[in-house]
CSV table of C-alpha atoms in Angstrom, one decimal:
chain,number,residue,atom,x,y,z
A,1,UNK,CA,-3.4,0.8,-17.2
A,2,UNK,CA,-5.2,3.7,-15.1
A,3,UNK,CA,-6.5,1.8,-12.5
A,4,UNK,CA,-6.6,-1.5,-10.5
A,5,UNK,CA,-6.2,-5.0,-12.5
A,6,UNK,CA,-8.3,-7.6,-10.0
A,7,UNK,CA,-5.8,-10.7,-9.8
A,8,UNK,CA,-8.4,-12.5,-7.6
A,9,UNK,CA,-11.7,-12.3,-5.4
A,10,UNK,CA,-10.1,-10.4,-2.7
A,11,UNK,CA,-6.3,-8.9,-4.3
A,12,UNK,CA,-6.1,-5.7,-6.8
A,13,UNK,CA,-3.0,-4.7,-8.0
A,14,UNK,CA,-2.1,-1.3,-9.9
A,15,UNK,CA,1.4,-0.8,-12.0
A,16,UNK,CA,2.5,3.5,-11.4
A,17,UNK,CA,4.8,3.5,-14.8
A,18,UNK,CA,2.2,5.1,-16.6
A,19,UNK,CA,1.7,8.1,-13.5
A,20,UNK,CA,5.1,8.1,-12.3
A,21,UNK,CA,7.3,6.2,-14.0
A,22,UNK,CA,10.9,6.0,-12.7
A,23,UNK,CA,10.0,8.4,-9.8
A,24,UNK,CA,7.3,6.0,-7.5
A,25,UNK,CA,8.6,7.0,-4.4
A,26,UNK,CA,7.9,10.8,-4.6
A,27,UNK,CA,4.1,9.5,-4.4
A,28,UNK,CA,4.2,9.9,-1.1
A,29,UNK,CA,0.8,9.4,0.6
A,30,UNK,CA,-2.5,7.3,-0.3
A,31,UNK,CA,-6.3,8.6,0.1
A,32,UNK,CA,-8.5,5.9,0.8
A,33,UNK,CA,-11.9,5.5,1.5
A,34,UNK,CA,-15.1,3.1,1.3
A,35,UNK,CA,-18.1,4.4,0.0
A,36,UNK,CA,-19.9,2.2,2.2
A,37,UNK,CA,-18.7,1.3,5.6
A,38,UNK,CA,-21.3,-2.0,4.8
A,39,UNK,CA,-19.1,-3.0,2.0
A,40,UNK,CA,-17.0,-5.2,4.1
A,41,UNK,CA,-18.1,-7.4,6.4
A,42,UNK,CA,-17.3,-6.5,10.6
A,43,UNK,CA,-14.1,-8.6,10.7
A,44,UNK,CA,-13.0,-7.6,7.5
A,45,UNK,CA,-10.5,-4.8,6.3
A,46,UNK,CA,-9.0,-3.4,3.1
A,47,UNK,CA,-5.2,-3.1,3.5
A,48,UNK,CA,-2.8,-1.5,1.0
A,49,UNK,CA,0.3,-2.4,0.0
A,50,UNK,CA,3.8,-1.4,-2.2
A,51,UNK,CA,6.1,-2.8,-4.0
A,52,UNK,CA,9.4,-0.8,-5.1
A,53,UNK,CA,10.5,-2.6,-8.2
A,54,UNK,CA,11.8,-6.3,-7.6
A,55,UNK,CA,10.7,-6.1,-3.8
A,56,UNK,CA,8.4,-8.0,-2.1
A,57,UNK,CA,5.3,-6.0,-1.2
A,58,UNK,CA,5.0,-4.1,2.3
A,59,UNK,CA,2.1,-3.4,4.5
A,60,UNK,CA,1.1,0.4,4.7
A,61,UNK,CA,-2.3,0.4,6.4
A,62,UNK,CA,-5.9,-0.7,5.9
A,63,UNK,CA,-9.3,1.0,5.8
A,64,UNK,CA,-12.6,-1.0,7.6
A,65,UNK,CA,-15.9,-0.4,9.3
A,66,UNK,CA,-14.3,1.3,12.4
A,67,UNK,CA,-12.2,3.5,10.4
A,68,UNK,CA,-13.6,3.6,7.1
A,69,UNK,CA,-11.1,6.3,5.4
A,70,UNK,CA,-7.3,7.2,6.0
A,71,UNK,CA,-4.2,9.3,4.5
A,72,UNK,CA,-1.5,6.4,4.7
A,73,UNK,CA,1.9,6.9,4.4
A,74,UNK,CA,3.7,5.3,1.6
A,75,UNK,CA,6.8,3.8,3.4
A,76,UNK,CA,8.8,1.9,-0.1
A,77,UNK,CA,10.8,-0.6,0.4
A,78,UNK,CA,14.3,-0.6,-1.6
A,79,UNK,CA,14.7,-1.7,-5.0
A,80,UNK,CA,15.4,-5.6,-5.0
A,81,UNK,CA,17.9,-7.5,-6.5
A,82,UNK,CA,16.1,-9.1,-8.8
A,83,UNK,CA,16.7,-5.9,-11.1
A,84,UNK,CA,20.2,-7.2,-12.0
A,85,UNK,CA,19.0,-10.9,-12.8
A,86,UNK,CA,16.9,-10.1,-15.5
A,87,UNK,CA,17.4,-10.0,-19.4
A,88,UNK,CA,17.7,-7.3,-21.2
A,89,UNK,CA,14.6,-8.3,-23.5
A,90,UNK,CA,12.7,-8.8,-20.2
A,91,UNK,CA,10.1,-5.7,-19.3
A,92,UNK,CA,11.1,-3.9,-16.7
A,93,UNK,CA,10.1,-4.3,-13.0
A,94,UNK,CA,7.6,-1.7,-11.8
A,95,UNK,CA,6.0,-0.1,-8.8
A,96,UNK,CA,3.0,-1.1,-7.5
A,97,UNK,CA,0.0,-0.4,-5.1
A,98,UNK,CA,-1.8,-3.6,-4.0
A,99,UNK,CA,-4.6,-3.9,-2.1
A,100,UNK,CA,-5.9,-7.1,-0.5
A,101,UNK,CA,-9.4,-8.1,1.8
A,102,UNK,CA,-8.1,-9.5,4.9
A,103,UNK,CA,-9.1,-10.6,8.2
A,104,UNK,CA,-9.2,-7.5,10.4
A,105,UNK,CA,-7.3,-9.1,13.4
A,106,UNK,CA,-4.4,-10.7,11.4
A,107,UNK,CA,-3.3,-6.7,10.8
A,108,UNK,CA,-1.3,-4.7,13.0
A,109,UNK,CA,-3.9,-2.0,14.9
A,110,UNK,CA,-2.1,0.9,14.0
A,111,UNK,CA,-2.1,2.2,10.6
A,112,UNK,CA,2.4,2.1,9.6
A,113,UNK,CA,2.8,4.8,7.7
A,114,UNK,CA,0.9,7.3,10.3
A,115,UNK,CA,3.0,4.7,13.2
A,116,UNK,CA,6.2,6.3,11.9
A,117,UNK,CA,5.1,9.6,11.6
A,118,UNK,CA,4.2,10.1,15.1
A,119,UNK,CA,7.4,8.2,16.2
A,120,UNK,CA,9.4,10.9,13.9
A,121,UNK,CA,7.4,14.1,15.7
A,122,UNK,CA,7.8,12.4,19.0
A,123,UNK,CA,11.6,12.1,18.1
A,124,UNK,CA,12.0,15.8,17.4
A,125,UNK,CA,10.1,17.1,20.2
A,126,UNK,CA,11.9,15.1,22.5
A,127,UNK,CA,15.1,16.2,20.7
C-alpha cells in the first residue's frame, strides 16, 4: 500500500516496505500539515507515531490548531524481540507510521523529535 490504511475513527496506520524496505530508519524526518486548522476540534491533536519492526509504537509529535504543521523527527525504536519468535512461513514484521486523534492535553507540549534536537545543539555548544 501507498498510503494510510484507517484501522478506526480516529487511528491510521501506514506499512514503509514498499518505500523503504529494510532501510526505515534512514527516513529520517516527517512533513506534516492540516489543510484546515478547523479540521480538528480546539482540544484535539493529530500525533504521529513509529514502529521499528516488532516494537511497540513511539510518540514523535503531533500537529493541532495552535501549531497546525511541523518537521518531526523520526526517533525509531529498536527492533523487538518478537523478530526471533516468529515462523518462517509468517510475513515479516514491518515499519510503520501511525497516526492517532487524541486529546491535546494527554500529549507531552513539546514536539520529541525537535525536544532532542535542541538538547543535542545545546550539548555541543556547551561542549
Amino acid at each position: 500500500a501507498s498510503s494510510f490504511t484507517q484501522i478506526d475513527p480516529t487511528h491510521w496506520v501506514m506499512s514503509l516496505d514498499s518505500f523503504v524496505g529494510e532501510s526505515y530508519d534512514q527516513v529520517k524526518e516527517l512533513c506534516i500539515f492540516l489543510l484546515n486548522e478547523f479540521s480538528l476540534p480546539p482540544d484535539k491533536a493529530l500525533a504521529v507515531y513509529v514502529q521499528s519492526p516488532g516494537s511497540e509504537f513511539q510518540y514523535c509529535g503531533a500537529v493541532h490548531r495552535s501549531c497546525p504543521s511541523t518537521v518531526l523527527a523520526l526517533l525509531w525504536p529498536n527492533p523487538g524481540g518478537q523478530m526471533q519468535l516468529m515462523s518462517s512461513e509468517a510475513p515479516p514484521l514491518s515499519a510503520k507510521i501511525g497516526l492517532a486523534v487524541e486529546d491535546l492535553i494527554s500529549l507531552p507540549a513539546v514536539n520529541v523529535g525537535r525536544q532532542q534536537q535542541f538538547e543535542t545543539l545545546a550539548m555541543k555548544v556547551g561542549e
